[in-house]
Amino acid sequence: MNFTMPNLLPAYPEIFLLIMVSVILVLDLFLPQALRYVTYALTQLTLLGCAVLTLDVAVLTQGDVTYTFNHMFVADMMGHALKLGAYIAVFTTLVYSRAYLGARGMWKGEFFALVLFALMGMLVMISANHFLTLYLGLELLSLSLYALVALDRDSARATEAAMKYFVLGALASGLLLYGMSMIYGATGSLNISEVAHTLANGHPDKVVLTFGLVFLVSGMAFKLGVVPFHMWIPDVYDGAPTAITLIIGSAPKLAAFAMAMRLLVMGLLDLAVDWQQMLVILAVLSMAVGNLAAIAQTNIKRMLAYSTISHMGFMLLGLLAGVVNGNWLNAADAYSAAMFYVVVYVLTTLGTFGMILLLSRAGFEAENLDDFKGLNARNPWYAFLMLLLMFSLAGVPPTVGFYAKLSVLQPLLAAGMTWLAVVAVMFSLIGAFYYLRIVKLMYFDEPIDTAPIEPSLDMSVLISINGLAVLALGIMPQSLMALCYFSIKAL
Amino acid sequence: MNPTPWLSLSIWIPILFGAVVLAFSDRHAALVRWIALIGSLLGLAVTLPLYTGFDTQTSAMQFVELSPWIPRFNINYHLGVDGISLLFVLLNSFITVLVVLAGWESITKRVAQYMAAFLIMSGVLNGVFSSLDAMLFYVFFEASLIPMYLIIGVWGGPNRVYAAVKFFLYTLFGSLLMLVALLYLFDKSGGSFAILDWHKLPLAMTPQILLFVAFFFAFAVKVPMWPVHTWLPDAHVEAPTGGSAVLAAILLKLGAYGFIRFSLPILPDASHALSGFMITLSLIAVVYIGLVALVQTDMKKLIAYSSIAHMGFVTLGFFIFNAYGMEGALVQMVSHGFVSAAMFLCVGVMYDRMHSRQIADYGGVVNTMPKFASLMMLFAMANCGLPATSGFVGEFMVIMGALKHSFWIGFLAATTLIFGAAYTLWMYKRVIFGAVANDHVAKLKDIGAREFLVLALLAIAVLGMGLYPLPFTEVMHASVNGLLQHLAVSKL
C-alpha cells in the first residue's frame, strides 16, 4: 500500500494547538493553584502562536485555496480570517474571565484545556471540506462547551443548563448527521467539493436531496440558534457562568458561520433556491421572536440571549441574498456582508459580556438589568463604553453595528427583496427599544449598587480597546469590510 | 495647495472640543464651561468664511470636499454647501454658542457631559447640512439622535425617560425606512450614494411614490408634520432649556432640509403628484395645531405646538412649487430657528427662577423683570409674525406664494396670523402683564448680564432679519431658482 505524507502546512495552526493543549494539560497537573497563571500565560501564548502560524500559512499559500488530507481539509482566506477572529475572541474572553472565574473557584487547569479544545473544534469546523471533518470539529466544540457550562459543578442552575444544552445539542447533531447521510445517499460523496460538483453536473435524486437539505438546515439552525431551533439559547446563556456564556456567545458564532458557508454555499449552492427560502423563514422568525422576547426580559443575560437570536436571524439575511434567479453576481457581496455582520457581532458581544463580567465581583453576579442603573454616576468611562456597545447592537451610526446592518441590507435590496429589508429594519426598530433601555438605566437612573468598580489593568485596557473599536470601526469601517470581501471573493 | 476645509472644520472642531470636555470631571465645572464656550465660538468662527466666501451667483455646491471613505460601498466623505444649506450651518453654530451660555449656571449636574453633548451635536448637525453623500448624511442624521436622547434623558424634567425614548424611537422609525430608500437608490443608480447624481437619476412613477413615502416618514417625523408630531410636545416639555432650543431651532430643520435635498429634487414627479396631500397636512398643522396651541397651560408646550404650526408653513412653502413659497419657507426656517430658540430660552430664564412652566403660576412679571419683559415682547411679536421682525418675512412670502397657487390655500395659511397672534400674545399677556400674581413673582430678579447677552444677540438677529432680509435671501436665490427649474422637469 502506498502511503504519501499529506501536506501538513495548511494545518499547522491546528497541529500546534493540539500539541500545546496536551502540554498544558499535563503541565497543569503539576502546578499548584498559586502558579495557575503559568497555565494562563501558556494558553495566551498558544493563541499568539496559532495566530502567527495562521498568518504564516496565509503567506506561504499566498492566500490560495489549498486542500490537504485527501481534500478533507481546506485552507483559504475565509478560513484564515475567521481563525484569526476566533483567536482574538478567545484571547479577549480569557482576559475578561480571569477575575470572574478566580473569584468563583473555577480558575482551574480544566478550564484552559476545555477552552483550547473548543477552539480546536472551531478551527477544524472552519477548515472542513468534508462532512465528516465538519462533524468532527462541531462535536469537539460542542462537547467542550457542554463541559464548560457544567464547570461550576455545585451550581444546580449551571448543571441544568448543561443538561439542556447537551440533550438539545445532541439532537441537533443527530439531525445534521442524518441530513449529511441523505446527501451522501443522493450524491455518493461526503466531500463538500465533490458534492458541489455532482450537484452541478450529475442528476441526483431531488427528493432525497431536499429531504437531506431540510435536516441539514435544521441542524445548522440549531447550532446558530435561530428560531424555531432557539430554545436552548436563553437557558444556556442564563444558566452558564457569565464567563462561559461569553465563550459560547462569541467565537463559536464565527465557526457556525463557517459551517453555514461550507455546507450551504460551497456544497449546496445549486440548491440555493431551496435553502434560501428556508432561511427566509428562519430569519424573519428569529428577528421577530428574538426582538419581541428580549423586551420582556429583566435578566440581562437572557436579554442578550434573545438579542443573539435576532442578530443571527439578521445575519441569515446576508446568506440568503446571494443567488438571485440562478445568478451569482450578488454572491460575494451578500456572503461577505454576512461575514462582516458576524465578525462585528462577535466584537460587540465580547464587549457587552465583558462589561457584565466587569460589574460582577466575588459573591455578586451583575445579571439583572437593574445592576446597570446609574453606571454613569459610578463610572462614566465604562458607561460610555457600554453606550457605544449598545448603540452598536441597535445599529445606530456612527458605531460599527450600523455598517453591519447596512452591508447586509444592501445585497438584500440588490436581490430585489425589498419587503424583507423593510421587515428587517422594522424589527431593528423594536430591537432598539431594549438596547436603549440599558442606556436609559445607565444614564437616567440613580445607582442602586454603589460598590466601586475596580477591574484589573489588563481587563480595563482591553475592554476600553474593545469599546472604542466599535466606534473606530464605525468611523473607518473600510478595512474590515474589505477584509471580509476579499476573504469571500477568494473562495 | 488645497483650500482650507472650512466645512470639515465646522464639523470637527465642535466634536473635538466635545471630546476634550468629556475628559474633565465635574470638579472642574468652571473650566469646562470656558472650554465649551471657546469651542463653540471657534466653531462659529470657522463658519464665517463660508458666508464671506460664498458665491451668490451660482446654484452649484461650494466649498466641496471629496475623498473616499468606504470604497467598498462607494461611500465618500463628500461635503459642500449651496444657498440652501449654508444658512443652517451658520444658524446651528450660532445657536450652539447661545446654548452653551444659556446652560452656564442653570446646569450644575454633570456639566462636562452636558456641554460635550451639545458640542458634539453641533458638529454632527453641521455634518448633516453639508453632506453630499447620502450615507454620510444618514450617519450624521442618526448620530444626532444619541446626544439629544441623552440631553433629554439626563437633564430633563420629571417625565424625561418617556419623552427621550419616544423621541428616539419615533425618529428611528422614520430614518430606518429612509435607509431602505437610500439603499434602493444606491442599487438603481448603479452603486452611487452621491446625492447630486441621484438628482439626475430617472425613476418611474411607482418607485418614486414608494420612495417618497419612505422619505416622508423620515422627514415628516422630524419636521414634525401632523399627525406624526406627537413626540415633539413631550420632548420639548421634558428637555432642558438648551435642549429645547436646539431641538426647535435646528433638529426640526433637518426634516424640512431633507425634503428639499432628497424628496423634491430626487422625486419631482411624486412630489408634484402628492403635493395636494402634503399641502393638506401642512394646512392642518397651521390651523389645527394653532388652535391646539391656544389651549395649552404649559408655556413650553405652547411654544412646541407653535413650532409645529410654523413648520407647517415651511412644508406648505415647499409644496406649492414657486419661488415665493420656496424662499419664504427657507427664510421661515431660519427665522424660526432664532425665534423658537429665543422663546425657549425666555421660558428657561423664568423656569430657572420659579421652577414652573405653568402659565397660571405667573402674572405681572413685567413689574419685577422689566428688561426681560421687553426682550420677550420682541420675540413674542416675532413669533406671531409682526412686520419688521424676522417672523414676518417668511410668513408673508409663503402666503404670497400660496395665494398665487390658490386663493383658499393662501387664505387658510393666512389664518396663522390670527391664531399665532392669539396664542402668543395671550400667553404673553397672562405671564408678563397684570398685577404681580404671587410672592414668588414678586421676588423675581431681572436677567443678569449673561442672560441679557444671549437674548440680545437673538434680538439683533430677529430684528436684523426682519428689517433687512437681503443678506439672507440673496444667498439662497440662485439655489432656489436652480431647484425650481430642476423640479419643473419630469423624470419619467
CSV table of N, CA and C in Angstrom, one decimal, chain A residues 373-488:
chain,number,residue,atom,x,y,z
A,373,LYS,N,-28.0,50.2,36.6
A,373,LYS,CA,-28.6,51.5,36.9
A,373,LYS,C,-27.5,52.5,37.4
A,374,GLY,N,-27.6,53.7,36.9
A,374,GLY,CA,-26.7,54.7,37.4
A,374,GLY,C,-25.2,54.4,37.1
A,375,LEU,N,-24.9,53.6,36.1
A,375,LEU,CA,-23.5,53.3,35.9
A,375,LEU,C,-22.7,54.6,35.5
A,376,ASN,N,-23.4,55.5,34.9
A,376,ASN,CA,-22.7,56.8,34.5
A,376,ASN,C,-22.3,57.6,35.8
A,377,ALA,N,-23.1,57.5,36.8
A,377,ALA,CA,-22.7,58.1,38.1
A,377,ALA,C,-21.5,57.4,38.7
A,378,ARG,N,-21.5,56.1,38.6
A,378,ARG,CA,-20.5,55.3,39.2
A,378,ARG,C,-19.2,55.4,38.5
A,379,ASN,N,-19.2,55.2,37.2
A,379,ASN,CA,-18.0,55.3,36.4
A,379,ASN,C,-18.4,55.7,35.0
A,380,PRO,N,-18.2,57.0,34.6
A,380,PRO,CA,-18.7,57.5,33.3
A,380,PRO,C,-18.0,56.8,32.2
A,381,TRP,N,-16.7,56.4,32.3
A,381,TRP,CA,-16.0,55.8,31.2
A,381,TRP,C,-16.6,54.5,30.8
A,382,TYR,N,-16.9,53.6,31.8
A,382,TYR,CA,-17.5,52.3,31.4
A,382,TYR,C,-18.9,52.5,30.9
A,383,ALA,N,-19.6,53.5,31.5
A,383,ALA,CA,-20.9,53.7,31.0
A,383,ALA,C,-20.9,54.1,29.5
A,384,PHE,N,-19.9,54.9,29.2
A,384,PHE,CA,-19.7,55.4,27.8
A,384,PHE,C,-19.4,54.2,26.9
A,385,LEU,N,-18.5,53.3,27.3
A,385,LEU,CA,-18.2,52.1,26.5
A,385,LEU,C,-19.4,51.3,26.3
A,386,MET,N,-20.2,51.1,27.4
A,386,MET,CA,-21.4,50.3,27.2
A,386,MET,C,-22.4,51.0,26.3
A,387,LEU,N,-22.4,52.3,26.4
A,387,LEU,CA,-23.3,53.1,25.5
A,387,LEU,C,-23.0,52.8,24.0
A,388,LEU,N,-21.7,52.8,23.7
A,388,LEU,CA,-21.2,52.5,22.4
A,388,LEU,C,-21.6,51.1,22.0
A,389,LEU,N,-21.4,50.2,22.9
A,389,LEU,CA,-21.7,48.8,22.5
A,389,LEU,C,-23.2,48.6,22.3
A,390,MET,N,-24.0,49.3,23.1
A,390,MET,CA,-25.5,49.1,23.0
A,390,MET,C,-26.0,49.8,21.7
A,391,PHE,N,-25.4,50.9,21.3
A,391,PHE,CA,-25.8,51.6,20.1
A,391,PHE,C,-25.4,50.7,18.9
A,392,SER,N,-24.2,50.1,19.1
A,392,SER,CA,-23.8,49.2,18.0
A,392,SER,C,-24.7,48.0,17.8
A,393,LEU,N,-25.1,47.4,18.9
A,393,LEU,CA,-26.1,46.3,18.8
A,393,LEU,C,-27.4,46.8,18.1
A,394,ALA,N,-27.8,48.0,18.5
A,394,ALA,CA,-29.0,48.6,17.9
A,394,ALA,C,-28.8,49.0,16.5
A,395,GLY,N,-27.6,49.1,16.1
A,395,GLY,CA,-27.3,49.5,14.7
A,395,GLY,C,-27.5,51.0,14.4
A,396,VAL,N,-27.1,51.8,15.4
A,396,VAL,CA,-27.1,53.3,15.2
A,396,VAL,C,-25.8,53.8,14.9
A,397,PRO,N,-25.6,54.5,13.8
A,397,PRO,CA,-24.3,55.1,13.5
A,397,PRO,C,-24.0,56.2,14.5
A,398,PRO,N,-22.7,56.5,14.7
A,398,PRO,CA,-21.6,56.1,14.0
A,398,PRO,C,-20.9,54.8,14.6
A,399,THR,N,-21.6,53.9,15.1
A,399,THR,CA,-21.0,52.7,15.6
A,399,THR,C,-21.0,51.6,14.5
A,400,VAL,N,-20.1,50.6,14.6
A,400,VAL,CA,-19.9,49.7,13.5
A,400,VAL,C,-21.1,48.8,13.3
A,401,GLY,N,-22.0,48.7,14.3
A,401,GLY,CA,-23.2,47.9,14.1
A,401,GLY,C,-24.1,48.4,13.0
A,402,PHE,N,-24.0,49.6,12.8
A,402,PHE,CA,-24.8,50.2,11.7
A,402,PHE,C,-24.3,49.7,10.3
A,403,TYR,N,-23.0,49.7,10.2
A,403,TYR,CA,-22.4,49.2,8.9
A,403,TYR,C,-22.7,47.8,8.7
A,404,ALA,N,-22.7,47.0,9.8
A,404,ALA,CA,-23.1,45.6,9.6
A,404,ALA,C,-24.5,45.4,9.0
A,405,LYS,N,-25.4,46.2,9.6
A,405,LYS,CA,-26.8,46.2,9.1
A,405,LYS,C,-26.8,46.7,7.6
A,406,LEU,N,-26.1,47.8,7.4
A,406,LEU,CA,-26.1,48.4,6.1
A,406,LEU,C,-25.6,47.4,5.0
A,407,SER,N,-24.5,46.7,5.4
A,407,SER,CA,-23.9,45.8,4.4
A,407,SER,C,-24.8,44.6,4.1
A,408,VAL,N,-25.6,44.2,5.1
A,408,VAL,CA,-26.5,43.1,4.8
A,408,VAL,C,-27.7,43.6,4.0
A,409,LEU,N,-28.2,44.7,4.3
A,409,LEU,CA,-29.4,45.2,3.6
A,409,LEU,C,-29.1,45.5,2.2
A,410,GLN,N,-27.9,46.0,1.9
A,410,GLN,CA,-27.6,46.4,0.5
A,410,GLN,C,-27.7,45.2,-0.5
A,411,PRO,N,-27.1,44.0,-0.3
A,411,PRO,CA,-27.3,43.0,-1.2
A,411,PRO,C,-28.8,42.5,-1.2
A,412,LEU,N,-29.4,42.6,-0.1
A,412,LEU,CA,-30.8,42.2,0.0
A,412,LEU,C,-31.7,43.0,-1.0
A,413,LEU,N,-31.4,44.3,-1.0
A,413,LEU,CA,-32.2,45.2,-1.9
A,413,LEU,C,-31.7,44.9,-3.4
A,414,ALA,N,-30.4,44.7,-3.5
A,414,ALA,CA,-30.0,44.4,-4.9
A,414,ALA,C,-30.6,43.1,-5.4
A,415,ALA,N,-30.9,42.2,-4.5
A,415,ALA,CA,-31.6,41.0,-4.9
A,415,ALA,C,-33.1,41.2,-5.1
A,416,GLY,N,-33.5,42.4,-4.9
A,416,GLY,CA,-35.0,42.7,-5.1
A,416,GLY,C,-35.9,42.3,-4.0
A,417,MET,N,-35.3,42.0,-2.8
A,417,MET,CA,-36.1,41.6,-1.7
A,417,MET,C,-36.4,42.8,-0.7
A,418,THR,N,-37.0,43.8,-1.3
A,418,THR,CA,-37.3,45.0,-0.6
A,418,THR,C,-38.1,44.8,0.7
A,419,TRP,N,-39.1,43.9,0.5
A,419,TRP,CA,-40.1,43.7,1.6
A,419,TRP,C,-39.3,43.1,2.8
A,420,LEU,N,-38.4,42.2,2.5
A,420,LEU,CA,-37.6,41.6,3.6
A,420,LEU,C,-36.8,42.7,4.3
A,421,ALA,N,-36.2,43.6,3.5
A,421,ALA,CA,-35.4,44.6,4.1
A,421,ALA,C,-36.3,45.5,5.0
A,422,VAL,N,-37.5,45.8,4.6
A,422,VAL,CA,-38.4,46.6,5.4
A,422,VAL,C,-38.7,45.9,6.7
A,423,VAL,N,-39.0,44.6,6.6
A,423,VAL,CA,-39.3,43.8,7.8
A,423,VAL,C,-38.1,43.8,8.7
A,424,ALA,N,-36.9,43.7,8.1
A,424,ALA,CA,-35.7,43.6,9.0
A,424,ALA,C,-35.5,45.0,9.7
A,425,VAL,N,-35.7,46.1,9.0
A,425,VAL,CA,-35.5,47.3,9.7
A,425,VAL,C,-36.5,47.6,10.8
A,426,MET,N,-37.7,47.1,10.5
A,426,MET,CA,-38.8,47.4,11.5
A,426,MET,C,-38.5,46.5,12.8
A,427,PHE,N,-38.0,45.3,12.6
A,427,PHE,CA,-37.6,44.6,13.8
A,427,PHE,C,-36.4,45.2,14.5
A,428,SER,N,-35.5,45.8,13.7
A,428,SER,CA,-34.4,46.5,14.3
A,428,SER,C,-34.9,47.7,15.2
A,429,LEU,N,-36.0,48.3,14.7
A,429,LEU,CA,-36.6,49.4,15.5
A,429,LEU,C,-37.0,48.9,16.8
A,430,ILE,N,-37.7,47.7,16.8
A,430,ILE,CA,-38.2,47.1,18.1
A,430,ILE,C,-37.0,46.8,18.9
A,431,GLY,N,-35.9,46.2,18.2
A,431,GLY,CA,-34.7,45.9,19.0
A,431,GLY,C,-34.1,47.1,19.6
A,432,ALA,N,-34.2,48.2,19.0
A,432,ALA,CA,-33.5,49.4,19.5
A,432,ALA,C,-34.1,49.8,20.9
A,433,PHE,N,-35.4,49.4,21.1
A,433,PHE,CA,-36.0,49.7,22.4
A,433,PHE,C,-35.3,49.2,23.6
A,434,TYR,N,-34.9,47.9,23.5
A,434,TYR,CA,-34.3,47.3,24.7
A,434,TYR,C,-32.9,47.6,24.8
A,435,TYR,N,-32.2,48.0,23.7
A,435,TYR,CA,-30.8,48.5,23.9
A,435,TYR,C,-30.9,49.9,24.5
A,436,LEU,N,-31.8,50.6,24.1
A,436,LEU,CA,-32.0,52.0,24.6
A,436,LEU,C,-32.3,51.9,26.1
A,437,ARG,N,-33.0,50.9,26.5
A,437,ARG,CA,-33.3,50.8,27.9
A,437,ARG,C,-32.1,50.6,28.8
A,438,ILE,N,-31.1,49.9,28.3
A,438,ILE,CA,-29.9,49.8,29.0
A,438,ILE,C,-29.2,51.2,29.2
A,439,VAL,N,-29.2,51.9,28.0
A,439,VAL,CA,-28.6,53.3,28.1
A,439,VAL,C,-29.4,54.1,29.1
A,440,LYS,N,-30.7,54.0,29.0
A,440,LYS,CA,-31.5,54.7,30.0
A,440,LYS,C,-31.2,54.3,31.4
A,441,LEU,N,-31.0,53.1,31.7
A,441,LEU,CA,-30.7,52.7,33.1
A,441,LEU,C,-29.4,53.2,33.5
A,442,MET,N,-28.4,53.2,32.6
A,442,MET,CA,-27.1,53.7,32.9
A,442,MET,C,-27.0,55.2,33.1
A,443,TYR,N,-27.7,55.9,32.3
A,443,TYR,CA,-27.6,57.4,32.3
A,443,TYR,C,-28.7,58.1,33.0
A,444,PHE,N,-29.9,57.6,33.0
A,444,PHE,CA,-31.0,58.4,33.5
A,444,PHE,C,-31.4,58.0,35.0
A,445,ASP,N,-30.9,56.9,35.4
A,445,ASP,CA,-31.4,56.4,36.7
A,445,ASP,C,-30.2,56.6,37.7
A,446,GLU,N,-30.6,56.5,39.0
A,446,GLU,CA,-29.6,56.6,40.0
A,446,GLU,C,-29.1,55.2,40.4
A,447,PRO,N,-27.9,55.1,40.8
A,447,PRO,CA,-27.4,53.8,41.1
A,447,PRO,C,-28.0,53.1,42.3
A,448,ILE,N,-28.2,51.8,42.3
A,448,ILE,CA,-28.6,51.0,43.4
A,448,ILE,C,-27.4,50.5,44.1
A,449,ASP,N,-26.5,49.9,43.3
A,449,ASP,CA,-25.3,49.3,43.7
A,449,ASP,C,-24.2,50.4,43.7
A,450,THR,N,-23.5,50.6,44.8
A,450,THR,CA,-22.5,51.7,44.8
A,450,THR,C,-21.1,51.2,45.0
A,451,ALA,N,-21.0,49.9,45.0
A,451,ALA,CA,-19.6,49.3,45.2
A,451,ALA,C,-18.7,49.9,44.1
A,452,PRO,N,-17.5,50.2,44.4
A,452,PRO,CA,-16.6,50.7,43.4
A,452,PRO,C,-16.3,49.6,42.3
A,453,ILE,N,-16.0,50.1,41.1
A,453,ILE,CA,-15.7,49.2,40.1
A,453,ILE,C,-14.2,49.2,39.9
A,454,GLU,N,-13.6,48.1,40.2
A,454,GLU,CA,-12.1,48.0,40.2
A,454,GLU,C,-11.6,46.8,39.4
A,455,PRO,N,-11.7,46.9,38.1
A,455,PRO,CA,-11.2,45.8,37.3
A,455,PRO,C,-9.6,45.9,37.3
A,456,SER,N,-9.0,44.7,36.9
A,456,SER,CA,-7.6,44.7,36.8
A,456,SER,C,-7.2,45.5,35.6
A,457,LEU,N,-5.9,45.9,35.5
A,457,LEU,CA,-5.5,46.8,34.5
A,457,LEU,C,-5.7,46.2,33.1
A,458,ASP,N,-5.3,44.9,33.0
A,458,ASP,CA,-5.4,44.3,31.6
A,458,ASP,C,-6.9,44.3,31.1
A,459,MET,N,-7.8,44.0,32.0
A,459,MET,CA,-9.2,43.9,31.6
A,459,MET,C,-9.6,45.3,31.2
A,460,SER,N,-9.3,46.3,32.1
A,460,SER,CA,-9.7,47.7,31.9
A,460,SER,C,-9.2,48.2,30.5
A,461,VAL,N,-8.0,47.9,30.2
A,461,VAL,CA,-7.4,48.3,28.9
A,461,VAL,C,-8.1,47.6,27.8
A,462,LEU,N,-8.2,46.3,27.9
A,462,LEU,CA,-8.8,45.6,26.8
A,462,LEU,C,-10.2,45.9,26.5
A,463,ILE,N,-11.0,46.1,27.6
A,463,ILE,CA,-12.4,46.5,27.4
A,463,ILE,C,-12.5,47.9,26.8
A,464,SER,N,-11.6,48.7,27.1
A,464,SER,CA,-11.6,50.1,26.5
A,464,SER,C,-11.3,50.0,25.0
A,465,ILE,N,-10.3,49.1,24.7
A,465,ILE,CA,-10.0,49.0,23.3
A,465,ILE,C,-11.2,48.4,22.6
A,466,ASN,N,-11.8,47.4,23.2
A,466,ASN,CA,-13.0,46.7,22.7
A,466,ASN,C,-14.1,47.7,22.4
A,467,GLY,N,-14.4,48.5,23.4
A,467,GLY,CA,-15.5,49.5,23.2
A,467,GLY,C,-15.1,50.6,22.1
A,468,LEU,N,-13.9,51.1,22.2
A,468,LEU,CA,-13.5,52.1,21.3
A,468,LEU,C,-13.4,51.5,19.8
A,469,ALA,N,-13.1,50.2,19.7
A,469,ALA,CA,-13.0,49.6,18.4
A,469,ALA,C,-14.4,49.7,17.7
A,470,VAL,N,-15.4,49.6,18.5
A,470,VAL,CA,-16.8,49.6,18.0
A,470,VAL,C,-17.0,51.0,17.3
A,471,LEU,N,-16.5,52.0,18.0
A,471,LEU,CA,-16.6,53.4,17.5
A,471,LEU,C,-15.6,53.6,16.3
A,472,ALA,N,-14.4,53.2,16.5
A,472,ALA,CA,-13.4,53.4,15.5
A,472,ALA,C,-13.7,52.7,14.2
A,473,LEU,N,-14.1,51.5,14.3
A,473,LEU,CA,-14.5,50.7,13.1
A,473,LEU,C,-15.8,51.4,12.5
A,474,GLY,N,-16.6,52.0,13.3
A,474,GLY,CA,-17.8,52.7,12.8
A,474,GLY,C,-17.4,53.9,12.0
A,475,ILE,N,-16.3,54.6,12.4
A,475,ILE,CA,-15.9,55.8,11.7
A,475,ILE,C,-15.1,55.3,10.4
A,476,MET,N,-14.3,54.3,10.6
A,476,MET,CA,-13.5,53.8,9.5
A,476,MET,C,-13.8,52.3,9.2
A,477,PRO,N,-14.9,51.9,8.7
A,477,PRO,CA,-15.2,50.5,8.5
A,477,PRO,C,-14.6,49.8,7.3
A,478,GLN,N,-13.9,50.7,6.5
A,478,GLN,CA,-13.5,50.1,5.2
A,478,GLN,C,-12.6,48.9,5.4
A,479,SER,N,-11.6,49.0,6.3
A,479,SER,CA,-10.6,47.9,6.3
A,479,SER,C,-11.2,46.5,6.6
A,480,LEU,N,-12.1,46.5,7.6
A,480,LEU,CA,-12.7,45.2,8.0
A,480,LEU,C,-13.6,44.8,6.9
A,481,MET,N,-14.4,45.7,6.3
A,481,MET,CA,-15.3,45.3,5.2
A,481,MET,C,-14.5,44.7,4.0
A,482,ALA,N,-13.4,45.4,3.7
A,482,ALA,CA,-12.6,44.9,2.6
A,482,ALA,C,-12.0,43.6,2.9
A,483,LEU,N,-11.6,43.4,4.1
A,483,LEU,CA,-11.0,42.1,4.5
A,483,LEU,C,-12.1,41.0,4.3
A,484,CYS,N,-13.3,41.2,4.8
A,484,CYS,CA,-14.3,40.2,4.6
A,484,CYS,C,-14.6,40.0,3.1
A,485,TYR,N,-14.7,41.1,2.4
A,485,TYR,CA,-15.0,40.9,0.9
A,485,TYR,C,-13.9,40.1,0.3
A,486,PHE,N,-12.6,40.4,0.6
A,486,PHE,CA,-11.5,39.8,0.0
A,486,PHE,C,-11.5,38.3,0.3
A,487,SER,N,-11.9,38.0,1.6
A,487,SER,CA,-11.9,36.6,2.1
A,487,SER,C,-12.9,35.8,1.3
A,488,ILE,N,-14.1,36.4,1.1
A,488,ILE,CA,-15.1,35.6,0.4
A,488,ILE,C,-14.9,35.6,-1.1
